[in-house]
Each structure stands twice: as C-alpha cells, then as structure tokens.
Coordinates of C-alpha atoms and ligand atoms in Angstrom, one line a residue:
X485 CA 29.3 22.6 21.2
X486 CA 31.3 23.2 17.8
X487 CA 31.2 26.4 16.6
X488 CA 29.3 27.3 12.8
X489 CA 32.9 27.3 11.4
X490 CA 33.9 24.1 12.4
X491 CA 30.6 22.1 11.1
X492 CA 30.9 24.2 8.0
X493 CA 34.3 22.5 7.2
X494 CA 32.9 19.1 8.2
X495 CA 30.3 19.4 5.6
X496 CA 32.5 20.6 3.1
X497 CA 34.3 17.4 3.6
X498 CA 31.9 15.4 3.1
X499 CA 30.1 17.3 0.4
X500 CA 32.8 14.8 -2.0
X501 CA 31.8 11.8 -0.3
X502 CA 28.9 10.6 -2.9
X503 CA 25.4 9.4 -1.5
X504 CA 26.3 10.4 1.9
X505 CA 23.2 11.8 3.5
X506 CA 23.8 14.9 6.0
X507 CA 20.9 16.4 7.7
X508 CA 20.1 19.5 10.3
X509 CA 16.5 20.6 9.9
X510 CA 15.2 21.0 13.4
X511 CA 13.0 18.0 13.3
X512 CA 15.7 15.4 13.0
X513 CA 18.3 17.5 15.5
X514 CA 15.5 17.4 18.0
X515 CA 14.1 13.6 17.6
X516 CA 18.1 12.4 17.3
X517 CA 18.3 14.5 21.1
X518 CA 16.3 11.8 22.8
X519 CA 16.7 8.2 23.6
X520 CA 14.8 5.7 26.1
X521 CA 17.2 6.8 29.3
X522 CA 14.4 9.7 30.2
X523 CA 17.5 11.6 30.5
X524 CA 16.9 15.0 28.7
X525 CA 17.6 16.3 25.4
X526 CA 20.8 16.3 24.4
X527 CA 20.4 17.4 20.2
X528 CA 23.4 17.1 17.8
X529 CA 24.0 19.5 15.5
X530 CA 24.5 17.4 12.4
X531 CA 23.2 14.3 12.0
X532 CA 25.1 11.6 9.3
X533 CA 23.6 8.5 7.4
X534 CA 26.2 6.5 6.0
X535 CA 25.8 3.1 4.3
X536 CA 29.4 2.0 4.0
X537 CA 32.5 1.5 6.4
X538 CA 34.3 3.3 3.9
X539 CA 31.8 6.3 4.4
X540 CA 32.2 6.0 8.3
X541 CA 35.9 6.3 7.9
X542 CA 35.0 9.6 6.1
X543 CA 32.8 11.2 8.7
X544 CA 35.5 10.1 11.2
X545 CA 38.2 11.7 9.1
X546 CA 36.5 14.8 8.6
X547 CA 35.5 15.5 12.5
X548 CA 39.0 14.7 13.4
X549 CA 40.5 17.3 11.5
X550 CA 38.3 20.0 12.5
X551 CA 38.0 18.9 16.4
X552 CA 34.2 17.9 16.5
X553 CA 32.8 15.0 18.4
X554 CA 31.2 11.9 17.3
X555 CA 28.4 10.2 18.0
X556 CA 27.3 6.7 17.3
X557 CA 23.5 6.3 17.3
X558 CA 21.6 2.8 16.5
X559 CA 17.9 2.5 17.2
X560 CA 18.1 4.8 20.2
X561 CA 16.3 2.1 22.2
X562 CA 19.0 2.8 24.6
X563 CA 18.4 3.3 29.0
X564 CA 21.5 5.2 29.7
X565 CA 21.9 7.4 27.4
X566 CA 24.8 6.4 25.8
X567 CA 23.4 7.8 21.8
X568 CA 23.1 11.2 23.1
X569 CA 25.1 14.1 22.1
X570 CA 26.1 15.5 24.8
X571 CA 28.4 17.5 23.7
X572 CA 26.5 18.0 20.8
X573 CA 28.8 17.9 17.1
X574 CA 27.9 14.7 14.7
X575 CA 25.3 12.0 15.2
X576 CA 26.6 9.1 13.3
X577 CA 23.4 7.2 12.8
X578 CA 24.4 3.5 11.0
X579 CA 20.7 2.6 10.8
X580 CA 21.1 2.7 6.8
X581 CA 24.2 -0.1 6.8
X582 CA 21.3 -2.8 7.5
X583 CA 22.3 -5.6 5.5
X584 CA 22.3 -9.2 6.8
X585 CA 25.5 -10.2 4.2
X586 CA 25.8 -13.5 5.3
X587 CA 24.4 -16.6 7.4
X588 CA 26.0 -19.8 7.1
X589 CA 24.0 -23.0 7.8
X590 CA 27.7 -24.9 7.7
X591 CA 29.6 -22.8 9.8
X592 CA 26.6 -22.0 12.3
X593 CA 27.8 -18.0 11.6
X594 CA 25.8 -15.1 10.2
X595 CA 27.7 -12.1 8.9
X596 CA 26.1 -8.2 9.5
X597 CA 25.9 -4.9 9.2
X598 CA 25.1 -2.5 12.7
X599 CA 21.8 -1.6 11.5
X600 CA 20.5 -4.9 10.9
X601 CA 17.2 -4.7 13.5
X602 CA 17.6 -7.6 15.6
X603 CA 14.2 -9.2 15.5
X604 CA 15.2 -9.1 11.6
X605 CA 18.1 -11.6 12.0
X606 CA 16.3 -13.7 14.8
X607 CA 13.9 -14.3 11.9
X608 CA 15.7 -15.1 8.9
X609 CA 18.0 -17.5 11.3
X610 CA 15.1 -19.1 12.4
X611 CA 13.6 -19.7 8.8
X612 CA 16.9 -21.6 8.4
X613 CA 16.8 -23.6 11.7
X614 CA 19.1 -21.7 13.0
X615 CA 19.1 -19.5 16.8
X616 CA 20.5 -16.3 17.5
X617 CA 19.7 -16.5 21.6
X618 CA 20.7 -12.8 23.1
X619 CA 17.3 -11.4 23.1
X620 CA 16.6 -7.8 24.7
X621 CA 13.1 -7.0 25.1
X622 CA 13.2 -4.4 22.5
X623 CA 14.0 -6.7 19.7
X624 CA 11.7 -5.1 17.2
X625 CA 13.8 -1.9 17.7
X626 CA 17.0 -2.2 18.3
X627 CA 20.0 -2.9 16.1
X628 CA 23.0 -5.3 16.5
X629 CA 25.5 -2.6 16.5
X630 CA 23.8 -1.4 19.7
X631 CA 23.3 -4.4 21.2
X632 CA 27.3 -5.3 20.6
X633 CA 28.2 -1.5 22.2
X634 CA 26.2 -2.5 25.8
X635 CA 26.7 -5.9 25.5
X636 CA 22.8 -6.6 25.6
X637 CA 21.1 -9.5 26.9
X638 CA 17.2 -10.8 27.5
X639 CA 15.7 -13.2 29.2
X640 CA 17.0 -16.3 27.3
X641 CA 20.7 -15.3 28.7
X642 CA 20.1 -17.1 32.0
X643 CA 20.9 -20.0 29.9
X644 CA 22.4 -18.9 26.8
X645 CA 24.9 -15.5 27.8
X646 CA 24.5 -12.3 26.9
X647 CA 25.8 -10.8 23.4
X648 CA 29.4 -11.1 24.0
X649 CA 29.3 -14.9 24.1
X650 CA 28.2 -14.7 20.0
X651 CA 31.0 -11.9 18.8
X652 CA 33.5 -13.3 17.0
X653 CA 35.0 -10.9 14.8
X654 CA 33.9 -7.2 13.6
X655 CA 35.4 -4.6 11.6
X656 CA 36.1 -1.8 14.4
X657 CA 36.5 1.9 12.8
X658 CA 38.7 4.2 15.2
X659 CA 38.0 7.6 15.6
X660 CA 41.1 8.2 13.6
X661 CA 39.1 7.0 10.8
X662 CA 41.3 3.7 10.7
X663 CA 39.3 0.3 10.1
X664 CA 40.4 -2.6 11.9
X665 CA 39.5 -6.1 11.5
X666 CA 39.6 -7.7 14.9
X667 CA 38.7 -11.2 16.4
X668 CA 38.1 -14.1 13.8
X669 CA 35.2 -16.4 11.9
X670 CA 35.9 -19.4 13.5
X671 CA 33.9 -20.5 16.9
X672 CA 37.3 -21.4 18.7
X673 CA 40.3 -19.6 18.3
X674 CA 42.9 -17.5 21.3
X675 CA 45.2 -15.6 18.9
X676 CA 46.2 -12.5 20.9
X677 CA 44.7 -10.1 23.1
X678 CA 40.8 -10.4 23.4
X679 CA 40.0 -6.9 21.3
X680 CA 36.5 -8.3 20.9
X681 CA 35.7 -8.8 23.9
X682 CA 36.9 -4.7 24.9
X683 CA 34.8 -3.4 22.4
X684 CA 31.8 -4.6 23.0
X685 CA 30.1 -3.5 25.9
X686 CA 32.2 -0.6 25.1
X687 CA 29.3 1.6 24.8
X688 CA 30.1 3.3 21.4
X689 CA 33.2 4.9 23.4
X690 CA 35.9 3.2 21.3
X691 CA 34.8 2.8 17.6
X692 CA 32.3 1.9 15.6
X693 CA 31.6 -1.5 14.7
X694 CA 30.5 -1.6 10.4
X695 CA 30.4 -5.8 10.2
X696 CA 30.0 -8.0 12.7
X697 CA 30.0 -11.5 12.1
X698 CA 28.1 -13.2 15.1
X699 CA 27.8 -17.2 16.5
X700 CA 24.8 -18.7 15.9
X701 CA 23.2 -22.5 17.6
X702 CA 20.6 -25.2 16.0
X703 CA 17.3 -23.8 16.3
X704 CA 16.2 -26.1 20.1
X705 CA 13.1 -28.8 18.5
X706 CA 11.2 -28.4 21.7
X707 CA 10.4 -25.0 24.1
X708 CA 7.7 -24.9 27.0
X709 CA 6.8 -21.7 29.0
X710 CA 4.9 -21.9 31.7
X711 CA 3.5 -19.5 34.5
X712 CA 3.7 -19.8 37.9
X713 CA 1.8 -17.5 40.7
X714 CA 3.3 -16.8 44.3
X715 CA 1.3 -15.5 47.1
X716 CA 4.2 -12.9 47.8
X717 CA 7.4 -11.4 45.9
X718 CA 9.4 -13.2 48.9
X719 CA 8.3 -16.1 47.8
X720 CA 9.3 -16.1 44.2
X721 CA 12.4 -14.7 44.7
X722 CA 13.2 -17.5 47.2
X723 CA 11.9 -19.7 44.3
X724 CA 14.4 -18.8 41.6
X725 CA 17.4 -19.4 44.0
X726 CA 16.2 -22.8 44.5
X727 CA 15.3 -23.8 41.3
X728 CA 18.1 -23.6 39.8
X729 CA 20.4 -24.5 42.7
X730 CA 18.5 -27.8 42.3
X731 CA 20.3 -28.3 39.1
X732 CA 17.7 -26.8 36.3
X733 CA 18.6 -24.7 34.1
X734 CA 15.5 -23.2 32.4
X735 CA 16.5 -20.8 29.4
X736 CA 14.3 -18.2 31.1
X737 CA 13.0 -17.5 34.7
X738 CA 11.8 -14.1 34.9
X739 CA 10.3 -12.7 37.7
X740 CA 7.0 -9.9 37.9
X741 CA 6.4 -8.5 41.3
X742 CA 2.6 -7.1 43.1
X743 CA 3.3 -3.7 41.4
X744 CA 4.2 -4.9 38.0
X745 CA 1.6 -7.6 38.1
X746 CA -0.8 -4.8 39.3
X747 CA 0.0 -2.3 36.3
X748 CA -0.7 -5.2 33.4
X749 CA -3.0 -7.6 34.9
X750 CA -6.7 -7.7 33.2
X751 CA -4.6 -6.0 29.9
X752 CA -4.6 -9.1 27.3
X753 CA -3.8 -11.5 30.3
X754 CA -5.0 -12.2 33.9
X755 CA -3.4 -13.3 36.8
X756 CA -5.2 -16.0 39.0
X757 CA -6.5 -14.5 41.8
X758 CA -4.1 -13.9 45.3
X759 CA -1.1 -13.7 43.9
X760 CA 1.3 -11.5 44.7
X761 CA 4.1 -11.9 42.5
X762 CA 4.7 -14.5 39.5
X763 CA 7.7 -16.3 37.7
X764 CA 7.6 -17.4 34.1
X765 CA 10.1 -20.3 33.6
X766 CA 10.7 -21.3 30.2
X767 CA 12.4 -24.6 29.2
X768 CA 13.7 -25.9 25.7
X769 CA 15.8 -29.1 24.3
X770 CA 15.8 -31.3 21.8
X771 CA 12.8 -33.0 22.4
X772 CA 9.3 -32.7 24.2
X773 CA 9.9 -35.2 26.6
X774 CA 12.7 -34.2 27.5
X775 CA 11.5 -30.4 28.4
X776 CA 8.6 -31.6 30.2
X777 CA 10.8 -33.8 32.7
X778 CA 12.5 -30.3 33.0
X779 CA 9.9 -28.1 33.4
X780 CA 8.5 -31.2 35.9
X781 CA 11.2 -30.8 38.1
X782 CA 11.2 -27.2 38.1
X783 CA 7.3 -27.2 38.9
X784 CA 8.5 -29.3 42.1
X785 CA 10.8 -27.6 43.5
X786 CA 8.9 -24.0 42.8
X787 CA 5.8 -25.8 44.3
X788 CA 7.8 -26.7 47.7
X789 CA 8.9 -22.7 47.8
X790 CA 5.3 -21.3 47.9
X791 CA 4.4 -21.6 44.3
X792 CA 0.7 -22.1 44.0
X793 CA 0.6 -23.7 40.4
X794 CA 2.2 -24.1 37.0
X795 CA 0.2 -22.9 34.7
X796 CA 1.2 -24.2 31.3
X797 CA 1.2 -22.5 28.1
X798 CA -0.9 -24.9 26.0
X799 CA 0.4 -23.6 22.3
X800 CA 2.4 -20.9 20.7
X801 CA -0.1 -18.2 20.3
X802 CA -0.9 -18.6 24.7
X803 CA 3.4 -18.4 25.2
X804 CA 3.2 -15.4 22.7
X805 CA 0.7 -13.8 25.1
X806 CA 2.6 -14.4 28.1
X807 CA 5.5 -12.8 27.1
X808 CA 3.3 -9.9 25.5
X809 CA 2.6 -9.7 29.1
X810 CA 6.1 -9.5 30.3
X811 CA 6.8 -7.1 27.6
X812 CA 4.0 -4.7 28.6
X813 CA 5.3 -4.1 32.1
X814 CA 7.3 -1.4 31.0
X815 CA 4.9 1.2 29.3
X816 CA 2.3 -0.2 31.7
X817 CA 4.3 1.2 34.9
X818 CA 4.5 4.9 33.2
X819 CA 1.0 4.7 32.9
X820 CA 0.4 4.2 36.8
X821 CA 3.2 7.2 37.4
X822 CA 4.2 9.9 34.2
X823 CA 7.9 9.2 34.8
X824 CA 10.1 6.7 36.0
X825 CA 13.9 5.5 36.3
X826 CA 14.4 2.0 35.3
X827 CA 17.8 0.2 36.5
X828 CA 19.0 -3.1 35.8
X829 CA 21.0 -4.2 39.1
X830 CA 22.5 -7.4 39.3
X831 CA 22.7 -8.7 42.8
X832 CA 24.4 -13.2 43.3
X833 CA 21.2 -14.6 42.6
X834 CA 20.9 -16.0 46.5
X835 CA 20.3 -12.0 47.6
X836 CA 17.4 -11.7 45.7
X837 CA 15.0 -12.0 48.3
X838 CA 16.5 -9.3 50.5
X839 CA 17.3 -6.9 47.9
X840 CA 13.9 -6.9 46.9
X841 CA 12.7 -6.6 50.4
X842 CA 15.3 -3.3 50.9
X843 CA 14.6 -1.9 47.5
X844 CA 10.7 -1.8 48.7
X845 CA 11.8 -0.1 52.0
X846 CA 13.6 2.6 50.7
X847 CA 10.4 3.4 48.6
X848 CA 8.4 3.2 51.2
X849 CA 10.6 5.3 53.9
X850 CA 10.8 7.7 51.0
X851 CA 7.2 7.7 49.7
X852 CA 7.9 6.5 46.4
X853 CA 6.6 3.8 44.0
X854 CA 9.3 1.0 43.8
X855 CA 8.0 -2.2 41.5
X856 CA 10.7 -4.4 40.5
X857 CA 11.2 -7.3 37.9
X858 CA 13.2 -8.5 35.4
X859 CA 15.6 -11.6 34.9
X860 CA 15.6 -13.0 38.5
X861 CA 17.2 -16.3 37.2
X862 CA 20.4 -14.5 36.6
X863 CA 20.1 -11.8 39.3
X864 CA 19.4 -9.1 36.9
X865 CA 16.1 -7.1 38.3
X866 CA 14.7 -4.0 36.8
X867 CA 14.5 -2.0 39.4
X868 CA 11.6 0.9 38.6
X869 CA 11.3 4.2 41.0
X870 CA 7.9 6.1 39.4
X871 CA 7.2 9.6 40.2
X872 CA 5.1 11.7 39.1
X873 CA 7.0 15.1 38.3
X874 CA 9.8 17.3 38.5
X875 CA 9.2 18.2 42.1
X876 CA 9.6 14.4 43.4
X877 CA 13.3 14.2 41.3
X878 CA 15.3 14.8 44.2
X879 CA 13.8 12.5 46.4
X880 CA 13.8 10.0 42.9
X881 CA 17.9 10.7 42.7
X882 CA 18.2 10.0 46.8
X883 CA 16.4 6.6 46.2
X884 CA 18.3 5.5 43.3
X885 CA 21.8 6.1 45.3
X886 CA 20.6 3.7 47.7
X887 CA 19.1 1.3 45.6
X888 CA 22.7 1.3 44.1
X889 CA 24.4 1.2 47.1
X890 CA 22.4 -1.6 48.2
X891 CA 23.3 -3.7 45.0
X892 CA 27.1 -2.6 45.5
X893 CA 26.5 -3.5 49.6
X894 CA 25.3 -7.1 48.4
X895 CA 27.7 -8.2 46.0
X896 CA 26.1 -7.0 42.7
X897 CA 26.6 -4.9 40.1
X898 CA 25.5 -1.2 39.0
X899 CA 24.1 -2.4 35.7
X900 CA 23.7 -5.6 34.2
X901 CA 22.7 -5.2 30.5
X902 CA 21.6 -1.1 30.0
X903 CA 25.6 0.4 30.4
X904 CA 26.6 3.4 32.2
X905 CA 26.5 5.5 29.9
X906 CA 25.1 9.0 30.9
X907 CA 22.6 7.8 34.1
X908 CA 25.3 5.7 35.6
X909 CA 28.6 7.1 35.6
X910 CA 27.8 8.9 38.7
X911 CA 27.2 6.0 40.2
X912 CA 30.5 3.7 38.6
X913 CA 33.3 4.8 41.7
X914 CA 30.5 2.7 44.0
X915 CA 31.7 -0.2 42.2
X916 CA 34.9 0.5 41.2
X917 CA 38.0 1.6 42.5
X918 CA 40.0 4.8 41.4
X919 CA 42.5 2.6 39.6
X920 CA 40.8 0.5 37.6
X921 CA 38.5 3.6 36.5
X922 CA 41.7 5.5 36.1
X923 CA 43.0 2.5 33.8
X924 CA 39.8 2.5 31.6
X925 CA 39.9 6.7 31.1
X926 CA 43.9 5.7 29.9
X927 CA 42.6 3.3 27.3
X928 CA 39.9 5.4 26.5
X929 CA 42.7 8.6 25.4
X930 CA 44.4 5.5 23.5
X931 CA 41.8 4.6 21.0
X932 CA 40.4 8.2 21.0
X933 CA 43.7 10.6 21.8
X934 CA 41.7 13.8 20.5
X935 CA 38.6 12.2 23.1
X936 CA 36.3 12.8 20.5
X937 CA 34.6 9.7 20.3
X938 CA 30.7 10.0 22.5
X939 CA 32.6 12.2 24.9
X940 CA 31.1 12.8 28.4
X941 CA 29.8 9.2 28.9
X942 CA 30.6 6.5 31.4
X943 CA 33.4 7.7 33.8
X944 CA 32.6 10.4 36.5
X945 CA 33.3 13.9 36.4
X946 CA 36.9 14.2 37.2
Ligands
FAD2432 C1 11.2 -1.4 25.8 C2 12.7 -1.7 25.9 C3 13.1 -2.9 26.4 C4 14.5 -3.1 26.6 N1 14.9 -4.3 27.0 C5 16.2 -4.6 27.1 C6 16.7 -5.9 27.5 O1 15.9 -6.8 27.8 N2 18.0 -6.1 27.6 C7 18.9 -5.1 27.2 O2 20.1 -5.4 27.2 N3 18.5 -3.9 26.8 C8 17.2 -3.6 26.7 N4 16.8 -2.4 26.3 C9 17.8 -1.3 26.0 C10 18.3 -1.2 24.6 O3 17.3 -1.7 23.7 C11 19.6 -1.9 24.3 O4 20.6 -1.2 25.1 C12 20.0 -1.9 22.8 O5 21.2 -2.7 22.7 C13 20.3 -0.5 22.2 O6 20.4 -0.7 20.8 P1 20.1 0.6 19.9 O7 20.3 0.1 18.5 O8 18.8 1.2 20.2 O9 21.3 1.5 20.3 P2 21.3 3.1 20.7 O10 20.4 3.3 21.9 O11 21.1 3.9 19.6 O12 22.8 3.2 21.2 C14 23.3 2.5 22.3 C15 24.8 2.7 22.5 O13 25.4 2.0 21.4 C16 26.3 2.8 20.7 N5 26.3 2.4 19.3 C17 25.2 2.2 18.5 N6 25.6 1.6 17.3 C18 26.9 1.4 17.4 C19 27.9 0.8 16.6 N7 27.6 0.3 15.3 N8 29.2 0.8 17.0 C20 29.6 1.3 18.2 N9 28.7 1.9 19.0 C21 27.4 1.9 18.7 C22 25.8 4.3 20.9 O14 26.8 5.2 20.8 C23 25.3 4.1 22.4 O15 26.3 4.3 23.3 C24 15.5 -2.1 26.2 C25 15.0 -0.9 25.7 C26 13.6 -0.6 25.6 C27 13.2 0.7 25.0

C-alpha cells in the first residue's frame, strides 16, 4: 500500500493535467475494490478517469516517479480478478475513452477506444452489415480494452476465434509512460515479432491498450438456433464430439447440464419434460438453405447420439429467448447456493464426456454442488462448485484443485477465456513448467522494470 506521501505527490502531478478526473471518497474506493471473481475486496486508494492516451501517459508518468502501482480497470465484469488492486495505489479506470473513432465498410476494420462497451460496437457494426463475432456473455458490460487484456471469447468462437483473431494493431502505453504503436491496419501482414498477439491476453500486466483497431466480417444473411434435449449430460457431451467430428461446424454448440437446466428451467423458458441435459447449436451462412442443410445434418447425427429432438427456434424474438436462457444460468445458480466459484476449463473436446463425469464425482465424494456448462463445442465448460458459506470454503478450494488437476490430467487447459489473474495463479505451475513461468515473470520485469504495472497477478508466489 503507498504511503499518504506518495499519493500526495501523484496528485500533485496530475493536478496540471487539465480535465483529468481523480477521485477517493469511500464510495468509489470501495465499489472499484470488487469485480465478478467473488474474490474479496481489494480497494485502491485513488481512482483515475482519463479520456486521452496522452492523459494515460500522465498517470503512468506520475506513479512511476513516486513508486506507486497501477491498475487497469474496464467494466470490472472480470472472473479472476485481474482489475483488483491488490496492492492497492491507482485504479486507472479507461471507461471514459469510449469512443468508436472509426469503422470502415471498405476495409472491413473499425477503429476504438478501450471503453467502447462491446454490445455498443456489435451494434453500430451490425447497422452497417458488418460482424464483430467474439461475443462473451457479458456483452452489455464489458469493454473492448478488457476483452483484448483476457483475450475474451463467447459462444460464437467455436467457429469464429476468440478476440485475438480480430486485433490488428493498438496503441500499447508502457508503464514508463511510453506509447507504442504496435501491429498494423491491414488484415494480412508478418512484419516482425507478433507484439499484438503478447499483449493481449496479457491481462492488463504489460500496458494499457488507448486505441485498438479491430477485424471485422460481412454481417452472415442467414442464422438458425435450435434446441436440442438429452436424456443425460453423457449423452450431450458424447453429442458435441460427434457432431462436429462429422464435419459441421455450427457457429455455436453450447451445452447446459441437469443442474443448470434445473436452476432456469420454468424462468422465461421450459425445458421438455425428461431431459437431462440440453445443447443449443446455432448455424449461420449466406443463405437459408444452406443453414438448414446444416443444421439438418447436425440434427442427424445429434439424433443418433441420444438427442431426443431439435427444437427449432421459429423467429428472432424465440432465439432471443433461448439465449436469454443460456445467459440466466449464471445468476440463476447463486440463487440455488449464496456463493460459488465459476471456472472455465478447457479439456480436447473428445474428454468431455469423462470430465464431466469426474467433475460430478468429486462433488459428490465431497458433498458439494458441481453443475457445469458452457462452450462444449470448443471444450471450454464452466465449471460451477456452489456453497453456501464461509465454513464450506475449504472443502470449495480442495474441489477446485482437483477439478484443475483433472483438466491438466486430460490434456486441457486451466482457463480458457476468464485469465489467471488472481483465482488462478495458484493453480498456473499445474500447467506449466518452471521455465516457461520463469520466462513470462522475465518479460514481465521487461515491460514493467519498477513491476508496477497490476502487481501480484498471474504468476505464483515465488
Ligand atoms: C455474466 C458474465 C458473463 C461472462 N461471460 C464471459 C464469456 O462468455 N467469455 C469471456 O471471455 N468472459 C466472460 N466474462 C468475463 C468478463 O466479462 C471478461 O473477462 C471481460 O473481457 C472483462 O472486461 P471488463 O471491461 O469488465 O474488464 P475488467 O474486469 O475491468 O478487467 C479485466 C482485465 O483487463 C485489464 N484491462 C482492462 N482494460 C484494459 C486496457 N485498456 N488495457 C490493458 N488492460 C486492461 C484489467 O487490468 C484486468 O486485468 C463474463 C463475466 C460476467 C460477469
């Protein structure tokens, strides 16, 4: 924590920077000590709102020369953490720089600031026939410069990739207070060392990105979303393996099993009776014929794995309600249990079945609440432990080392869209080995020497 001397100086600094909005009243320290990770409050003690790069440089400037740390904060949608203060010192909160500058019908690209909500720019893209695909489920909150530090992705990246794949070029402030402009404008293009592609998923542990000019696609003429209900989460999971080893590649195949079903079913939408476990595939191309041969194909080879139906979504507002659904089962599984921890494992997509299966077990053998769903179609399940107080946390943290050690056992991955952020990097040696975490901690100390930038985040304790 910096001392009363050190933010003094900080402020003083930045008294001459003109329009730049400081604040500290208790309210805003304690609502800026909280994100979505359920892991604690963690308050800064200053809390910054600039609307320029040229203003971020200042901030940056400022804290380096008095030795106080940094923190970027978007929308604080975030799972793991990664906007908290830990070690308290200066939120940098770029939700003010929120201008879309630029999209360009000719050059499929759109041009914007981090605070730019990304629902925002799905829309105006959209109104221009255009389609921005990475699509987290908390699109009406979160902002592209948070989405570019975890590297987010949704349901639509089974088909389309995950943010990454539409970053070609941002202007990346070091916590030196240096801007760089890294990557390019242009969709192809291999000059140097990929420094796009290091900073984002980078977590907000490198710089700050103040522009980002992003990829966008031709709106697709043609999109079908249908439902389809499995007597058991075996069953499903079997389902989504298949499917798409048959050669379809639905944009989105997500996957809902008994205990998620159980927590939103008869809540806006309801299930058929006996199932146990659902998939909602979703299919788009350039024409209508052409999806329904797809989605007919997927229906087949679902129906030969155990699925009892396809259930099509017969107009806009009945896909809208499906996915309302699908969005629900988060805040509808803290109302079954007051708390929970929600992953997002990756496992190859084959393992499904039995990850599922083990996941469940360790509940079980533990007595714990284990409901999991998610992104089957690209192995990416939400994994969700509920509990229902302080007293259950230790048997909580004993389930969620095995349900990590599990993933790690099969081939997967610790997270697959959330980052590690704060609730992960106890987990990140599981994964990987001393060297390579010893040669991310050296680049680390190379963009951020003084390791002042969101210190205390993704590496383990030493
Ligand atoms: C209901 C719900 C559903 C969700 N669904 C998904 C999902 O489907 N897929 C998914 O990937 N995530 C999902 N998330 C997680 C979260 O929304 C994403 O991680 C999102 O990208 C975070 O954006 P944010 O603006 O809230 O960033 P914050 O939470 O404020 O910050 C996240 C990280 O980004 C850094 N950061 C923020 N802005 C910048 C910047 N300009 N430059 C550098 N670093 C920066 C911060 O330091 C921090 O480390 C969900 C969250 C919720 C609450």
């Amino acid at each position: 924590v910096s001392s009363a001397a050190q933010l003094q100086a900080v402020r003083a600094a930045l008294a001459a920077v003109d329009g730049l909005e400081l604040r500290d009243d208790p309210g805003t320290l304690t609502d800026f000590g909280h994100d979505e990770s359920d892991q604690g409050s963690f308050p800064p003690q200053l809390v910054v709102f600039p609307r320029t790069t040229a203003e971020v440089q200042a901030v940056f400037r400022a804290c380096a020369a008095q030795g106080v740390p940094v923190t970027p904060v978007g929308a604080r949608s975030g799972k793991s953490g990664g906007s908290l203060a830990v070690a308290g010192g200066v939120a940098l909160c770029l939700t003010r720089m929120d201008r879309i500058v630029s999209v360009s019908r000719a050059d499929l690209t759109a041009v914007v600031e981090p605070g730019v909500i990304l629902e925002t720019l799905q829309r105006t893209v959209e109104a221009e026939g255009l389609f921005y695909p990475p699509d987290p489920n908390s699109a009406d909150l979160c902002t592209l410069g948070g989405n570019v530090a975890e590297n987010a992705g949704g349901p639509r990246c089974l088909k389309y990739g995950v943010t990454r794949d539409y970053v070609l070029g941002l202007t990346w402030v070091l916590p030196s207070g240096e801007a760089l402009e890294v990557g390019r404008r242009t969709i192809k293009g291999v000059a140097g060392y990929d420094l796009v592609g290091l900073f984002v998923g980078s977590e907000g542990t490198l710089g700050v990105a103040t522009r980002i000019t992003l990829k966008l696609l031709p709106l697709p003429r043609a999109v079908m979303t249908a439902l389809l209900p499995f007597a058991s989460v075996a069953a499903a999971a079997t389902a989504v393996s298949e499917v798409l080893a048959a050669g379809v590649l639905p944009r989105c195949l997500e996957l809902l099993d008994d205990v998620a079903l159980g927590a939103i079913d008869g809540q806006g939408f309801t299930f058929p009776p006996g199932c146990g476990a659902v998939l909602i595939a979703e299919v788009d191309g350039a024409s209508q014929e052409g999806v329904l041969a797809e989605l007919t194909r997927l229906s087949e080879v679902a129906a030969a794995h155990g699925a009892l139906e396809t259930l099509l979504a017969q107009d806009r507002d009945q896909r809208e309600r499906l996915w309302a659904a699908r969005r629900a089962v988060s805040p509808a599984l803290r109302a079954l249990k007051k708390f929970k921890f929600s992953e997002d494992i990756v496992v190859p997509r084959s393992r499904i079945p039995e990850a599922i299966a083990r996941f469940k077990a360790v509940g079980a053998e533990l007595g714990l609440t284990v409901a999991t769903y998610g992104h089957a179609g690209d192995g990416n399940l939400h994994t969700n432990v509920l509990y229902s107080g302080p007293a259950e946390r230790p048997c909580v943290e004993k389930a969620l080392e095995r349900i990590m050690c599990i993933t790690v056992e099969l081939g997967g991955t610790i997270t697959g869209e959330h980052g590690v952020g704060l609730s992960k990097k106890r987990f990140l040696s599981l994964e990987q080995s001393p060297s390579v975490i010893d040669l991310q901690r050296r680049l680390k100390v190379f963009f951020d020497p003084q390791v002042l930038l969101n210190p205390g985040k993704m590496f383990p304790e030493p």
